């Protein structure tokens, strides 16, 4: 439920026992009399998609009037962006990563192993690339008909989206949990070996490699000519995206999970350090920080607003430039089942939450 800015309770765990919730899609239009009358107040619930009350596996992806979501350990779904009604289900038997859409195909990695492509019309599997039985946790990056992804087998792959043919592979000494990022003809990807590497998209030749020396490297974020990554060592490194030459380094409060770049800022989520840091993209100096709690800290940005969970069950919308809180939304009621926000995604004027009890919850931004 959306609520005015009041003092935040220390815990809401156990307030709402919603295990086994069988909601599939419920229009939650606030004061609306019909599902077609969209609420205008930011943070208003629109619908919830929660088959069997099972957790979300990955952030939602909206393309046109369809939202693609994944249910933990089970299936990929196509649902209506208007009301959350299901259009098709494709059982995977394992969790799927955030999908990438290319023409009429949905490309996603599977936690139990393999990279697969599903037909967007009905969810049928079109092709599958084996990954030695090791999982693909990362979301693929796509460009010019090619999908790029790194797996837990330590292999970076370039795959033709049309038929799943492997165009090139690079075997490394690490594992990949981060999403690959494309820029200026290179695939940028950090691994568990502490390396951030740029490979040529054309043939996989290494362009440069930067050794952070600090264990796990996060998904990269670009600010100007810099590529920024966080590490398990509690630092954010900015590197020249063209040459790999080091720029600035900023110490933060703990391991950095998937920084986000927006409006000249690098947002560095540090759930272990109980902070969200907003760093200047040019210098690395801290602009503001927010205190958080919980084991996960997903972040999404739309325009001048940043969204993140201040507590496991409390979503915050804050001013991007200053961190000033604008509104809060508490999960736990039937309109937003769950105790923890696991992932976030924003598309157009809709914010999508994945929780431990709902595959997707849609809110107005």
mmCIF file of C-alpha atoms in Angstrom:
data_model
loop_
_atom_site.group_PDB
_atom_site.id
_atom_site.type_symbol
_atom_site.label_atom_id
_atom_site.label_comp_id
_atom_site.label_asym_id
_atom_site.label_seq_id
_atom_site.Cartn_x
_atom_site.Cartn_y
_atom_site.Cartn_z
ATOM 1 C CA UNK A 1 0.000 0.000 0.000
ATOM 2 C CA UNK A 2 1.160 3.525 -0.709
ATOM 3 C CA UNK A 3 1.604 5.596 2.393
ATOM 4 C CA UNK A 4 2.591 9.157 3.352
ATOM 5 C CA UNK A 5 6.048 9.804 4.703
ATOM 6 C CA UNK A 6 5.966 8.661 8.297
ATOM 7 C CA UNK A 7 8.528 7.024 10.534
ATOM 8 C CA UNK A 8 9.507 3.599 9.203
ATOM 9 C CA UNK A 9 8.721 0.597 11.441
ATOM 10 C CA UNK A 10 11.689 -1.562 12.321
ATOM 11 C CA UNK A 11 10.070 -4.707 10.926
ATOM 12 C CA UNK A 12 7.034 -5.936 9.078
ATOM 13 C CA UNK A 13 8.095 -9.577 8.822
ATOM 14 C CA UNK A 14 5.191 -11.844 9.528
ATOM 15 C CA UNK A 15 2.500 -9.145 9.330
ATOM 16 C CA UNK A 16 0.779 -10.761 6.410
ATOM 17 C CA UNK A 17 0.815 -14.540 6.025
ATOM 18 C CA UNK A 18 0.258 -14.965 2.319
ATOM 19 C CA UNK A 19 2.088 -18.215 1.620
ATOM 20 C CA UNK A 20 0.375 -20.251 -1.070
ATOM 21 C CA UNK A 21 -1.403 -17.249 -2.545
ATOM 22 C CA UNK A 22 -3.068 -18.383 -5.758
ATOM 23 C CA UNK A 23 -3.681 -14.982 -7.338
ATOM 24 C CA UNK A 24 -2.841 -14.994 -11.022
ATOM 25 C CA UNK A 25 -3.760 -11.436 -11.915
ATOM 26 C CA UNK A 26 -5.771 -8.882 -9.992
ATOM 27 C CA UNK A 27 -6.522 -5.364 -11.155
ATOM 28 C CA UNK A 28 -5.828 -2.978 -8.281
ATOM 29 C CA UNK A 29 -6.926 0.319 -9.619
ATOM 30 C CA UNK A 30 -7.029 2.332 -6.404
ATOM 31 C CA UNK A 31 -10.094 4.573 -6.573
ATOM 32 C CA UNK A 32 -10.800 3.538 -10.159
ATOM 33 C CA UNK A 33 -14.227 2.123 -10.987
ATOM 34 C CA UNK A 34 -12.938 0.102 -13.945
ATOM 35 C CA UNK A 35 -9.625 -1.580 -14.746
ATOM 36 C CA UNK A 36 -9.210 0.774 -17.727
ATOM 37 C CA UNK A 37 -9.167 3.864 -15.497
ATOM 38 C CA UNK A 38 -5.505 4.109 -14.579
ATOM 39 C CA UNK A 39 -4.628 5.773 -11.254
ATOM 40 C CA UNK A 40 -2.578 8.956 -11.551
ATOM 41 C CA UNK A 41 -1.041 9.032 -8.071
ATOM 42 C CA UNK A 42 2.568 7.745 -8.079
ATOM 43 C CA UNK A 43 2.963 4.477 -6.217
ATOM 44 C CA UNK A 44 -0.586 3.280 -6.886
ATOM 45 C CA UNK A 45 -0.950 -0.495 -7.406
ATOM 46 C CA UNK A 46 -2.241 -1.550 -10.811
ATOM 47 C CA UNK A 47 -2.200 -5.362 -10.711
ATOM 48 C CA UNK A 48 -0.369 -8.334 -9.245
ATOM 49 C CA UNK A 49 0.724 -11.511 -11.010
ATOM 50 C CA UNK A 50 1.450 -14.179 -8.397
ATOM 51 C CA UNK A 51 0.840 -17.737 -9.616
ATOM 52 C CA UNK A 52 1.064 -20.103 -6.636
ATOM 53 C CA UNK A 53 2.606 -17.353 -4.505
ATOM 54 C CA UNK A 54 6.105 -18.260 -5.752
ATOM 55 C CA UNK A 55 8.962 -15.764 -5.831
ATOM 56 C CA UNK A 56 10.090 -13.787 -8.847
ATOM 57 C CA UNK A 57 13.248 -15.028 -10.589
ATOM 58 C CA UNK A 58 14.294 -11.921 -12.564
ATOM 59 C CA UNK A 59 13.289 -8.325 -13.339
ATOM 60 C CA UNK A 60 10.383 -7.876 -15.727
ATOM 61 C CA UNK A 61 10.819 -6.764 -19.334
ATOM 62 C CA UNK A 62 8.045 -4.817 -21.068
ATOM 63 C CA UNK A 63 7.824 -4.667 -24.849
ATOM 64 C CA UNK A 64 4.749 -2.940 -26.208
ATOM 65 C CA UNK A 65 1.666 -4.233 -24.406
ATOM 66 C CA UNK A 66 3.378 -7.403 -23.153
ATOM 67 C CA UNK A 67 5.461 -7.968 -20.028
ATOM 68 C CA UNK A 68 7.804 -10.951 -19.817
ATOM 69 C CA UNK A 69 8.493 -12.321 -16.338
ATOM 70 C CA UNK A 70 10.037 -15.424 -14.762
ATOM 71 C CA UNK A 71 8.762 -17.436 -11.790
ATOM 72 C CA UNK A 72 11.462 -18.826 -9.527
ATOM 73 C CA UNK A 73 12.436 -22.382 -10.424
ATOM 74 C CA UNK A 74 9.533 -22.872 -12.791
ATOM 75 C CA UNK A 75 8.464 -20.875 -15.855
ATOM 76 C CA UNK A 76 8.683 -17.850 -18.115
ATOM 77 C CA UNK A 77 5.422 -15.987 -18.734
ATOM 78 C CA UNK A 78 4.051 -13.411 -21.141
ATOM 79 C CA UNK A 79 1.422 -11.255 -19.440
ATOM 80 C CA UNK A 80 -0.661 -8.228 -20.331
ATOM 81 C CA UNK A 81 0.871 -4.875 -19.418
ATOM 82 C CA UNK A 82 -2.644 -3.481 -18.950
ATOM 83 C CA UNK A 83 -4.063 -5.885 -16.384
ATOM 84 C CA UNK A 84 -1.464 -8.596 -15.675
ATOM 85 C CA UNK A 85 -3.497 -11.403 -17.244
ATOM 86 C CA UNK A 86 -1.471 -14.358 -18.491
ATOM 87 C CA UNK A 87 -1.019 -14.859 -22.242
ATOM 88 C CA UNK A 88 1.250 -17.898 -22.164
ATOM 89 C CA UNK A 89 3.493 -19.918 -19.902
ATOM 90 C CA UNK A 90 6.672 -21.719 -20.923
ATOM 91 C CA UNK A 91 7.815 -24.218 -18.265
ATOM 92 C CA UNK A 92 11.603 -24.178 -17.791
ATOM 93 C CA UNK A 93 11.985 -26.377 -14.707
ATOM 94 C CA UNK A 94 14.527 -23.904 -13.368
ATOM 95 C CA UNK A 95 14.877 -20.171 -12.811
ATOM 96 C CA UNK A 96 15.398 -17.954 -15.863
ATOM 97 C CA UNK A 97 17.421 -14.762 -16.135
ATOM 98 C CA UNK A 98 16.045 -11.442 -17.310
ATOM 99 C CA UNK A 99 15.196 -12.061 -20.983
ATOM 100 C CA UNK A 100 16.243 -10.084 -24.036
ATOM 101 C CA UNK A 101 13.795 -9.641 -26.920
ATOM 102 C CA UNK A 102 15.007 -9.825 -30.519
ATOM 103 C CA UNK A 103 12.330 -9.730 -33.215
ATOM 104 C CA UNK A 104 10.019 -12.660 -32.385
ATOM 105 C CA UNK A 105 12.382 -14.404 -29.965
ATOM 106 C CA UNK A 106 12.931 -14.133 -26.239
ATOM 107 C CA UNK A 107 16.500 -15.107 -25.242
ATOM 108 C CA UNK A 108 17.150 -16.074 -21.628
ATOM 109 C CA UNK A 109 19.658 -17.957 -19.510
ATOM 110 C CA UNK A 110 18.636 -20.842 -17.262
ATOM 111 C CA UNK A 111 19.929 -21.298 -13.730
ATOM 112 C CA UNK A 112 20.044 -25.055 -14.257
ATOM 113 C CA UNK A 113 22.130 -24.643 -17.404
ATOM 114 C CA UNK A 114 21.822 -23.578 -21.065
ATOM 115 C CA UNK A 115 20.844 -20.514 -23.042
ATOM 116 C CA UNK A 116 17.442 -20.777 -24.724
ATOM 117 C CA UNK A 117 15.249 -18.855 -27.143
ATOM 118 C CA UNK A 118 11.462 -18.853 -26.806
ATOM 119 C CA UNK A 119 8.935 -17.848 -29.443
ATOM 120 C CA UNK A 120 7.152 -14.691 -28.302
ATOM 121 C CA UNK A 121 3.881 -15.831 -29.891
ATOM 122 C CA UNK A 122 3.355 -18.820 -27.623
ATOM 123 C CA UNK A 123 6.505 -19.497 -25.603
ATOM 124 C CA UNK A 124 7.660 -22.539 -27.580
ATOM 125 C CA UNK A 125 11.378 -23.280 -27.411
ATOM 126 C CA UNK A 126 13.093 -22.461 -30.713
ATOM 127 C CA UNK A 127 16.694 -23.355 -29.870
ATOM 128 C CA UNK A 128 18.988 -24.204 -26.970
ATOM 129 C CA UNK A 129 22.735 -23.747 -26.453
ATOM 130 C CA UNK A 130 24.265 -26.167 -23.900
ATOM 131 C CA UNK A 131 26.529 -24.702 -21.223
ATOM 132 C CA UNK A 132 28.210 -27.832 -19.848
ATOM 133 C CA UNK A 133 25.469 -28.282 -17.276
ATOM 134 C CA UNK A 134 26.432 -25.006 -15.597
ATOM 135 C CA UNK A 135 23.919 -22.235 -15.006
ATOM 136 C CA UNK A 136 23.506 -18.956 -16.867
ATOM 137 C CA UNK A 137 22.478 -16.416 -14.238
ATOM 138 C CA UNK A 138 23.091 -13.311 -16.333
ATOM 139 C CA UNK A 139 20.750 -11.492 -18.677
ATOM 140 C CA UNK A 140 21.947 -11.693 -22.295
ATOM 141 C CA UNK A 141 22.955 -8.545 -24.166
ATOM 142 C CA UNK A 142 21.892 -8.371 -27.810
ATOM 143 C CA UNK A 143 23.017 -6.358 -30.841
ATOM 144 C CA UNK A 144 22.773 -6.869 -34.593
ATOM 145 C CA UNK A 145 21.221 -10.302 -34.320
ATOM 146 C CA UNK A 146 23.757 -11.638 -31.824
ATOM 147 C CA UNK A 147 23.274 -12.497 -28.150
ATOM 148 C CA UNK A 148 26.203 -12.259 -25.738
ATOM 149 C CA UNK A 149 26.305 -13.921 -22.326
ATOM 150 C CA UNK A 150 28.696 -15.282 -19.717
ATOM 151 C CA UNK A 151 28.001 -18.424 -17.699
ATOM 152 C CA UNK A 152 29.009 -20.195 -14.518
ATOM 153 C CA UNK A 153 31.198 -22.419 -16.713
ATOM 154 C CA UNK A 154 33.477 -19.412 -17.241
ATOM 155 C CA UNK A 155 32.683 -19.180 -20.944
ATOM 156 C CA UNK A 156 31.644 -16.004 -22.759
ATOM 157 C CA UNK A 157 29.483 -16.815 -25.783
ATOM 158 C CA UNK A 158 28.311 -14.976 -28.862
ATOM 159 C CA UNK A 159 25.270 -16.719 -30.326
ATOM 160 C CA UNK A 160 23.279 -16.035 -33.486
ATOM 161 C CA UNK A 161 19.762 -15.182 -32.356
ATOM 162 C CA UNK A 162 18.173 -16.571 -35.528
ATOM 163 C CA UNK A 163 19.229 -20.188 -34.973
ATOM 164 C CA UNK A 164 21.350 -20.440 -31.815
ATOM 165 C CA UNK A 165 24.621 -21.097 -33.672
ATOM 166 C CA UNK A 166 27.690 -20.237 -31.592
ATOM 167 C CA UNK A 167 29.684 -17.540 -33.417
ATOM 168 C CA UNK A 168 32.565 -17.459 -30.954
ATOM 169 C CA UNK A 169 33.434 -18.478 -27.408
ATOM 170 C CA UNK A 170 36.081 -17.374 -24.917
ATOM 171 C CA UNK A 171 37.005 -19.574 -21.962
ATOM 172 C CA UNK A 172 38.186 -17.719 -18.856
ATOM 173 C CA UNK A 173 39.349 -18.583 -15.363
ATOM 174 C CA UNK A 174 36.321 -17.117 -13.581
ATOM 175 C CA UNK A 175 32.557 -17.423 -13.390
ATOM 176 C CA UNK A 176 30.029 -14.875 -14.566
ATOM 177 C CA UNK A 177 27.072 -13.659 -12.537
ATOM 178 C CA UNK A 178 27.082 -10.135 -14.032
ATOM 179 C CA UNK A 179 25.150 -9.053 -17.109
ATOM 180 C CA UNK A 180 27.313 -8.251 -20.163
ATOM 181 C CA UNK A 181 27.166 -4.655 -21.380
ATOM 182 C CA UNK A 182 27.789 -3.487 -24.963
ATOM 183 C CA UNK A 183 29.547 -0.283 -25.907
ATOM 184 C CA UNK A 184 31.585 0.847 -28.944
ATOM 185 C CA UNK A 185 31.812 -2.606 -30.464
ATOM 186 C CA UNK A 186 32.919 -4.370 -27.287
ATOM 187 C CA UNK A 187 31.366 -6.707 -24.723
ATOM 188 C CA UNK A 188 32.182 -5.519 -21.192
ATOM 189 C CA UNK A 189 31.885 -8.159 -18.489
ATOM 190 C CA UNK A 190 33.211 -8.656 -14.963
ATOM 191 C CA UNK A 191 33.882 -12.065 -13.443
ATOM 192 C CA UNK A 192 34.527 -13.808 -10.163
ATOM 193 C CA UNK A 193 38.287 -13.619 -10.830
ATOM 194 C CA UNK A 194 38.278 -9.857 -10.232
ATOM 195 C CA UNK A 195 38.728 -8.987 -13.905
ATOM 196 C CA UNK A 196 36.716 -6.544 -15.972
ATOM 197 C CA UNK A 197 37.326 -7.406 -19.618
ATOM 198 C CA UNK A 198 36.298 -5.915 -22.957
ATOM 199 C CA UNK A 199 36.030 -8.357 -25.876
ATOM 200 C CA UNK A 200 35.442 -7.440 -29.519
ATOM 201 C CA UNK A 201 31.858 -8.245 -30.495
ATOM 202 C CA UNK A 202 33.007 -9.373 -33.950
ATOM 203 C CA UNK A 203 35.313 -12.215 -32.948
ATOM 204 C CA UNK A 204 35.822 -12.284 -29.168
ATOM 205 C CA UNK A 205 39.364 -10.930 -29.318
ATOM 206 C CA UNK A 206 40.359 -9.269 -26.061
ATOM 207 C CA UNK A 207 40.489 -5.484 -26.345
ATOM 208 C CA UNK A 208 41.646 -4.868 -22.779
ATOM 209 C CA UNK A 209 41.396 -6.269 -19.260
ATOM 210 C CA UNK A 210 41.433 -4.466 -15.925
ATOM 211 C CA UNK A 211 42.316 -6.368 -12.756
ATOM 212 C CA UNK A 212 40.489 -5.006 -9.718
ATOM 213 C CA UNK A 213 42.215 -7.525 -7.448
ATOM 214 C CA UNK A 214 39.070 -7.621 -5.329
ATOM 215 C CA UNK A 215 37.077 -10.736 -6.160
ATOM 216 C CA UNK A 216 33.639 -10.667 -7.707
ATOM 217 C CA UNK A 217 33.039 -7.856 -10.215
ATOM 218 C CA UNK A 218 29.522 -6.485 -10.727
ATOM 219 C CA UNK A 219 27.597 -5.630 -13.859
ATOM 220 C CA UNK A 220 29.121 -2.574 -15.544
ATOM 221 C CA UNK A 221 27.546 0.879 -15.833
ATOM 222 C CA UNK A 222 28.637 3.596 -18.257
ATOM 223 C CA UNK A 223 29.058 7.281 -17.407
ATOM 224 C CA UNK A 224 30.451 9.364 -20.249
ATOM 225 C CA UNK A 225 33.630 7.669 -21.463
ATOM 226 C CA UNK A 226 33.970 5.654 -18.268
ATOM 227 C CA UNK A 227 32.816 2.140 -17.453
ATOM 228 C CA UNK A 228 32.160 1.641 -13.737
ATOM 229 C CA UNK A 229 32.015 -1.603 -11.770
ATOM 230 C CA UNK A 230 31.713 -2.539 -8.121
ATOM 231 C CA UNK A 231 33.619 -5.293 -6.366
ATOM 232 C CA UNK A 232 33.375 -7.668 -3.439
ATOM 233 C CA UNK A 233 36.082 -5.576 -1.818
ATOM 234 C CA UNK A 234 33.756 -2.612 -1.290
ATOM 235 C CA UNK A 235 35.012 -0.335 -4.045
ATOM 236 C CA UNK A 236 33.714 1.210 -7.236
ATOM 237 C CA UNK A 237 36.252 1.441 -10.061
ATOM 238 C CA UNK A 238 35.911 3.739 -13.066
ATOM 239 C CA UNK A 239 37.888 2.692 -16.145
ATOM 240 C CA UNK A 240 38.276 4.311 -19.546
ATOM 241 C CA UNK A 241 35.865 2.333 -21.717
ATOM 242 C CA UNK A 242 38.083 2.599 -24.804
ATOM 243 C CA UNK A 243 41.468 1.707 -23.341
ATOM 244 C CA UNK A 244 40.873 0.079 -19.957
ATOM 245 C CA UNK A 245 43.092 2.667 -18.276
ATOM 246 C CA UNK A 246 42.090 3.268 -14.639
ATOM 247 C CA UNK A 247 40.171 6.419 -13.757
ATOM 248 C CA UNK A 248 38.893 6.935 -10.235
ATOM 249 C CA UNK A 249 38.254 4.545 -7.355
ATOM 250 C CA UNK A 250 35.747 5.141 -4.556
ATOM 251 C CA UNK A 251 35.546 3.225 -1.280
ATOM 252 C CA UNK A 252 32.001 2.393 -0.219
ATOM 253 C CA UNK A 253 30.399 0.513 2.663
ATOM 254 C CA UNK A 254 30.464 -3.068 1.332
ATOM 255 C CA UNK A 255 30.235 -5.346 -1.684
ATOM 256 C CA UNK A 256 28.674 -3.517 -4.616
ATOM 257 C CA UNK A 257 25.821 -5.276 -6.416
ATOM 258 C CA UNK A 258 24.963 -4.030 -9.911
ATOM 259 C CA UNK A 259 25.551 -0.251 -9.959
ATOM 260 C CA UNK A 260 23.245 1.929 -12.036
ATOM 261 C CA UNK A 261 24.324 5.027 -13.968
ATOM 262 C CA UNK A 262 21.893 7.908 -14.458
ATOM 263 C CA UNK A 263 22.176 11.663 -14.977
ATOM 264 C CA UNK A 264 25.899 11.753 -14.277
ATOM 265 C CA UNK A 265 25.621 9.661 -11.118
ATOM 266 C CA UNK A 266 26.698 6.124 -10.300
ATOM 267 C CA UNK A 267 24.320 4.501 -7.820
ATOM 268 C CA UNK A 268 26.219 1.824 -5.887
ATOM 269 C CA UNK A 269 23.994 -0.590 -3.905
ATOM 270 C CA UNK A 270 25.818 -2.091 -0.901
ATOM 271 C CA UNK A 271 23.344 -4.322 0.933
ATOM 272 C CA UNK A 272 26.039 -5.794 3.203
ATOM 273 C CA UNK A 273 27.087 -2.268 4.161
ATOM 274 C CA UNK A 274 23.475 -1.135 4.613
ATOM 275 C CA UNK A 275 23.900 1.793 2.224
ATOM 276 C CA UNK A 276 22.963 3.041 -1.206
ATOM 277 C CA UNK A 277 25.722 5.390 -2.365
ATOM 278 C CA UNK A 278 25.268 8.029 -5.071
ATOM 279 C CA UNK A 279 28.656 8.877 -6.572
ATOM 280 C CA UNK A 280 29.652 11.624 -9.003
ATOM 281 C CA UNK A 281 30.339 9.913 -12.314
ATOM 282 C CA UNK A 282 33.309 12.128 -13.192
ATOM 283 C CA UNK A 283 35.150 12.156 -9.863
ATOM 284 C CA UNK A 284 33.740 9.325 -7.760
ATOM 285 C CA UNK A 285 32.955 11.716 -4.911
ATOM 286 C CA UNK A 286 29.846 10.879 -2.910
ATOM 287 C CA UNK A 287 26.832 13.099 -3.553
ATOM 288 C CA UNK A 288 24.482 11.413 -1.079
ATOM 289 C CA UNK A 289 23.797 8.110 0.635
ATOM 290 C CA UNK A 290 20.731 6.346 1.988
ATOM 291 C CA UNK A 291 20.567 3.890 4.857
ATOM 292 C CA UNK A 292 18.947 0.571 3.956
ATOM 293 C CA UNK A 293 18.468 -2.886 5.410
ATOM 294 C CA UNK A 294 17.987 -6.310 3.922
ATOM 295 C CA UNK A 295 20.096 -8.775 1.987
ATOM 296 C CA UNK A 296 19.075 -7.482 -1.456
ATOM 297 C CA UNK A 297 19.141 -3.954 -2.847
ATOM 298 C CA UNK A 298 17.780 -3.706 -6.409
ATOM 299 C CA UNK A 299 17.742 -0.216 -7.918
ATOM 300 C CA UNK A 300 15.775 1.260 -10.827
ATOM 301 C CA UNK A 301 15.731 4.795 -12.251
ATOM 302 C CA UNK A 302 13.192 6.676 -14.314
ATOM 303 C CA UNK A 303 13.803 10.326 -15.111
ATOM 304 C CA UNK A 304 14.685 12.168 -11.913
ATOM 305 C CA UNK A 305 13.472 9.420 -9.568
ATOM 306 C CA UNK A 306 15.341 6.437 -8.117
ATOM 307 C CA UNK A 307 13.482 3.435 -6.687
ATOM 308 C CA UNK A 308 14.910 1.022 -4.117
ATOM 309 C CA UNK A 309 13.839 -0.968 -1.022
ATOM 310 C CA UNK A 310 14.823 0.906 2.140
ATOM 311 C CA UNK A 311 13.790 -2.222 4.025
ATOM 312 C CA UNK A 312 12.987 -5.686 2.644
ATOM 313 C CA UNK A 313 9.282 -4.837 2.425
ATOM 314 C CA UNK A 314 9.390 -1.075 1.967
ATOM 315 C CA UNK A 315 9.890 0.461 -1.477
ATOM 316 C CA UNK A 316 11.114 4.055 -1.637
ATOM 317 C CA UNK A 317 10.916 6.574 -4.474
ATOM 318 C CA UNK A 318 13.523 9.310 -4.010
ATOM 319 C CA UNK A 319 14.819 12.337 -5.868
ATOM 320 C CA UNK A 320 17.787 11.178 -7.921
ATOM 321 C CA UNK A 321 19.852 14.326 -7.451
ATOM 322 C CA UNK A 322 19.576 14.529 -3.644
ATOM 323 C CA UNK A 323 18.173 11.252 -2.315
ATOM 324 C CA UNK A 324 15.186 13.047 -0.768
ATOM 325 C CA UNK A 325 12.324 10.570 -0.333
ATOM 326 C CA UNK A 326 9.191 11.384 -2.329
ATOM 327 C CA UNK A 327 6.926 8.479 -1.446
ATOM 328 C CA UNK A 328 6.968 4.992 0.023
ATOM 329 C CA UNK A 329 5.115 1.792 -0.777
ATOM 330 C CA UNK A 330 4.755 -1.059 1.698
ATOM 331 C CA UNK A 331 4.356 -4.594 0.412
ATOM 332 C CA UNK A 332 2.509 -7.278 2.351
ATOM 333 C CA UNK A 333 -1.165 -6.730 1.577
ATOM 334 C CA UNK A 334 -3.181 -8.635 -1.032
ATOM 335 C CA UNK A 335 -2.496 -5.881 -3.579
ATOM 336 C CA UNK A 336 1.270 -6.421 -3.144
ATOM 337 C CA UNK A 337 2.053 -9.818 -1.585
ATOM 338 C CA UNK A 338 5.464 -10.542 -0.140
ATOM 339 C CA UNK A 339 7.946 -9.713 2.592
ATOM 340 C CA UNK A 340 10.947 -8.730 0.447
ATOM 341 C CA UNK A 341 11.493 -6.865 -2.818
ATOM 342 C CA UNK A 342 13.805 -9.068 -4.905
ATOM 343 C CA UNK A 343 14.060 -7.077 -8.136
ATOM 344 C CA UNK A 344 12.862 -3.908 -9.837
ATOM 345 C CA UNK A 345 12.308 -2.742 -13.398
ATOM 346 C CA UNK A 346 10.741 0.384 -14.826
ATOM 347 C CA UNK A 347 9.241 0.860 -18.278
ATOM 348 C CA UNK A 348 7.444 3.952 -19.501
ATOM 349 C CA UNK A 349 5.195 4.961 -16.588
ATOM 350 C CA UNK A 350 5.055 1.591 -14.803
ATOM 351 C CA UNK A 351 7.295 0.199 -12.069
ATOM 352 C CA UNK A 352 7.504 -3.597 -11.784
ATOM 353 C CA UNK A 353 8.395 -5.251 -8.479
ATOM 354 C CA UNK A 354 9.331 -8.885 -8.062
ATOM 355 C CA UNK A 355 8.938 -10.189 -4.505
ATOM 356 C CA UNK A 356 9.361 -13.420 -2.572
ATOM 357 C CA UNK A 357 5.639 -14.125 -3.083
ATOM 358 C CA UNK A 358 4.796 -12.460 -6.400
ATOM 359 C CA UNK A 359 6.313 -12.792 -9.861
ATOM 360 C CA UNK A 360 5.350 -9.223 -10.724
ATOM 361 C CA UNK A 361 3.561 -6.293 -9.101
ATOM 362 C CA UNK A 362 2.812 -3.230 -11.233
ATOM 363 C CA UNK A 363 2.755 0.278 -9.745
ATOM 364 C CA UNK A 364 2.359 3.719 -11.269
ATOM 365 C CA UNK A 365 5.512 5.828 -11.302
#
